[in-house]
Coordinates of C-alpha atoms in Angstrom, one line a residue:
M343 CA 0.0 0.0 0.0
N344 CA 1.5 3.4 -1.0
E345 CA 1.5 6.4 1.3
L346 CA -1.5 8.1 -0.2
S347 CA -3.6 4.9 0.0
F348 CA -2.6 4.5 3.7
I349 CA -3.5 8.2 4.4
R350 CA -6.9 7.7 2.7
K351 CA -7.7 4.4 4.5
N352 CA -6.6 5.8 7.9
L353 CA -8.5 9.1 7.6
R354 CA -11.7 7.4 6.2
S355 CA -11.7 5.1 9.2
K356 CA -11.1 8.0 11.7
R357 CA -14.0 10.0 10.1
R358 CA -16.4 7.0 10.3
S359 CA -15.6 6.4 13.9
L360 CA -16.7 9.9 15.1
S361 CA -19.8 9.8 17.3
S362 CA -23.0 11.7 16.4
F363 CA -22.2 14.1 19.3
E364 CA -18.7 14.8 18.0
Q365 CA -20.1 15.4 14.5
K366 CA -22.8 17.7 15.9
Q367 CA -20.2 19.7 17.9
A368 CA -17.9 20.0 14.9
Q369 CA -20.7 21.3 12.8
L370 CA -21.7 23.9 15.4
D371 CA -18.0 25.1 15.7
V372 CA -17.5 25.3 12.0
L373 CA -20.8 27.2 11.6
H374 CA -19.6 29.8 14.1
H375 CA -16.3 30.3 12.2
L376 CA -18.0 30.4 8.8
N377 CA -20.4 33.2 10.0
T378 CA -17.3 35.3 10.8
L379 CA -15.6 35.0 7.4
P380 CA -15.9 38.0 5.1
I381 CA -15.8 35.7 2.0
F382 CA -19.0 34.0 3.3
H383 CA -20.8 37.4 3.7
S384 CA -19.7 38.8 0.4
S385 CA -20.6 35.6 -1.6
K386 CA -24.1 35.3 -3.2
K387 CA -23.7 31.9 -4.9
I388 CA -22.4 29.2 -2.6
G389 CA -21.6 25.6 -3.5
L390 CA -21.9 23.1 -0.7
Y391 CA -22.1 19.3 -0.4
L392 CA -24.5 16.9 1.3
H393 CA -22.4 14.8 3.8
A394 CA -22.4 11.1 3.3
F395 CA -19.0 9.6 4.3
G396 CA -18.2 11.1 7.7
E397 CA -17.3 14.5 6.4
V398 CA -18.1 17.6 8.6
H399 CA -21.9 17.8 8.4
T400 CA -23.4 20.6 6.4
E401 CA -27.1 20.8 7.4
L402 CA -26.6 23.9 9.6
L403 CA -24.4 25.6 7.0
I404 CA -27.0 25.1 4.3
E405 CA -29.7 26.5 6.7
L406 CA -27.5 29.5 7.5
C407 CA -27.1 30.2 3.7
F408 CA -30.9 30.2 3.3
K409 CA -31.2 32.4 6.4
K410 CA -28.7 34.9 4.9
N411 CA -30.5 34.8 1.5
K412 CA -27.6 33.1 -0.3
Q413 CA -28.2 30.9 -3.4
V414 CA -27.3 27.3 -2.5
Y415 CA -25.8 25.0 -5.1
L416 CA -25.2 21.2 -4.6
P417 CA -23.0 19.1 -6.8
M418 CA -24.2 16.5 -9.3
I419 CA -21.8 14.2 -11.2
C420 CA -22.1 14.6 -14.9
S421 CA -21.8 11.1 -16.3
M422 CA -20.5 12.3 -19.7
N423 CA -17.2 13.9 -18.5
Q424 CA -17.0 12.8 -14.8
R425 CA -17.1 16.4 -13.6
L426 CA -19.3 18.0 -11.1
V427 CA -22.1 20.4 -12.2
W428 CA -23.9 22.6 -9.7
V429 CA -27.6 22.6 -9.1
K430 CA -29.4 25.5 -7.4
I431 CA -31.8 24.2 -4.7
S432 CA -34.6 25.9 -3.0
K433 CA -35.2 25.9 0.7
N434 CA -38.3 23.9 0.1
Q435 CA -36.5 21.3 -1.9
Y436 CA -33.9 21.0 0.9
I437 CA -36.4 20.7 3.7
N438 CA -38.4 18.1 1.8
R439 CA -35.2 16.2 1.0
R440 CA -35.9 16.0 -2.8
F441 CA -32.7 14.2 -3.7
S442 CA -31.8 11.1 -5.7
H443 CA -29.2 8.4 -4.6
H444 CA -26.0 8.2 -6.6
P445 CA -24.5 4.7 -7.1
L446 CA -21.3 6.0 -5.3
G447 CA -23.4 6.4 -2.1
M448 CA -24.2 10.1 -1.8
K449 CA -27.4 12.1 -2.4
E450 CA -27.7 14.4 -5.4
P451 CA -30.2 17.1 -6.3
M452 CA -32.6 16.2 -9.1
A453 CA -32.4 18.7 -11.9
T454 CA -32.2 19.1 -15.6
R455 CA -30.4 22.4 -15.4
A456 CA -27.1 22.9 -13.8
K457 CA -24.3 25.5 -13.7
H458 CA -20.5 25.2 -14.2
V459 CA -18.4 25.8 -11.0
S460 CA -17.2 29.1 -12.5
S461 CA -20.5 30.7 -11.7
L462 CA -20.1 30.1 -7.9
D463 CA -18.6 32.8 -5.6
L464 CA -17.6 30.3 -2.8
L465 CA -17.1 26.6 -3.0
I466 CA -17.2 24.7 0.3
M467 CA -15.5 21.4 -0.3
P468 CA -15.2 18.1 1.5
L469 CA -11.8 16.4 1.8
L470 CA -9.8 13.6 3.4
A471 CA -6.6 15.5 4.1
C472 CA -5.1 19.0 3.6
D473 CA -1.5 20.1 4.3
R474 CA -0.1 23.6 5.4
Y475 CA 0.2 24.6 1.7
G476 CA -3.5 24.0 0.9
T477 CA -2.9 20.7 -1.0
R478 CA -6.2 18.8 -0.8
I479 CA -6.6 15.1 -0.9
G480 CA -10.1 14.0 -1.8
M481 CA -11.8 10.6 -1.8
G482 CA -9.9 9.5 -4.9
G483 CA -12.5 10.1 -7.7
G484 CA -10.9 13.3 -8.8
Y485 CA -14.3 15.0 -9.4
Y486 CA -13.4 18.3 -7.7
D487 CA -10.0 18.5 -9.3
R488 CA -11.3 17.8 -12.8
T489 CA -14.1 20.3 -12.3
L490 CA -11.9 23.1 -11.0
A491 CA -9.3 22.5 -13.6
S492 CA -11.9 23.4 -16.3
A493 CA -13.0 26.6 -14.6
K494 CA -12.2 29.9 -16.3
H495 CA -13.3 31.8 -13.2
K496 CA -12.2 30.1 -10.0
P497 CA -14.6 30.4 -7.0
Y498 CA -13.0 30.9 -3.6
R499 CA -12.1 27.3 -2.4
L500 CA -12.8 26.6 1.2
G501 CA -12.1 23.1 2.5
L502 CA -14.1 21.8 5.5
A503 CA -12.4 19.3 7.8
H504 CA -12.1 17.7 11.2
P505 CA -8.9 18.8 13.0
F506 CA -7.2 15.4 12.4
Q507 CA -7.5 15.9 8.7
F508 CA -5.1 18.9 8.7
I509 CA -1.7 17.3 8.1
E510 CA 1.5 19.0 9.4
Y511 CA 3.8 17.5 6.8
T512 CA 3.8 18.3 3.1
L513 CA 1.6 16.2 0.9
K514 CA 2.9 15.4 -2.6
R515 CA 1.0 17.6 -5.0
Q516 CA 0.2 16.2 -8.4
S517 CA -0.1 18.4 -11.5
W518 CA -3.9 18.0 -11.6
D519 CA -4.4 18.7 -7.9
Q520 CA -6.4 21.9 -7.2
P521 CA -5.3 23.6 -4.0
L522 CA -7.5 25.3 -1.5
D523 CA -7.6 29.0 -0.6
A524 CA -8.5 28.2 3.0
L525 CA -9.3 25.4 5.3
L526 CA -12.0 25.6 8.0
T527 CA -11.9 23.2 11.0
P528 CA -13.9 23.4 14.2
Q529 CA -10.9 25.0 15.9
R530 CA -9.6 27.5 13.4
V531 CA -9.3 28.8 9.8
Y532 CA -6.1 28.2 7.9
Y533 CA -5.3 30.5 4.9
F534 CA -3.1 29.5 2.0
K535 CA -1.3 31.3 -0.8
R536 CA -2.5 29.9 -4.1

């Protein structure tokens, strides 16, 4: 097993072992930090994710966006090019849980119309690991990297993670890896130079 596979396996396991209380507390702490970020307040169109694999939960963040009159976009995998497209959801759609199940295990919005990531102001992304330079390791599908690589206008990229997902040592960055602008954990915000 190579180093990256080991990191992925270890962090997936750690994420899955978090109790519902730990997840709830992490989400509350992240919500507090997010509400203090100028980039959040200045952004109108915000891309988020529906948690499915132990990531920091996002219900309260999505609710905060609606409360602050933000437009909420959720990712949907485009089967033609294996990139993500962004579907605007309404508060009603979110409350009524009108989502479909993707074969990979997550929920997706049901829509015929979607936008490219370039149209977002802020993209809040899940991850498995992030280092002190903003190098992001995802679940291994490459969806976010492929999607962001094709973006003419890059939205502000904010990673969301549990504290143990911030790695002190330098991760090997591949040519296709798309780095973060900042990382938000329950304890603090890390800013990176892109």
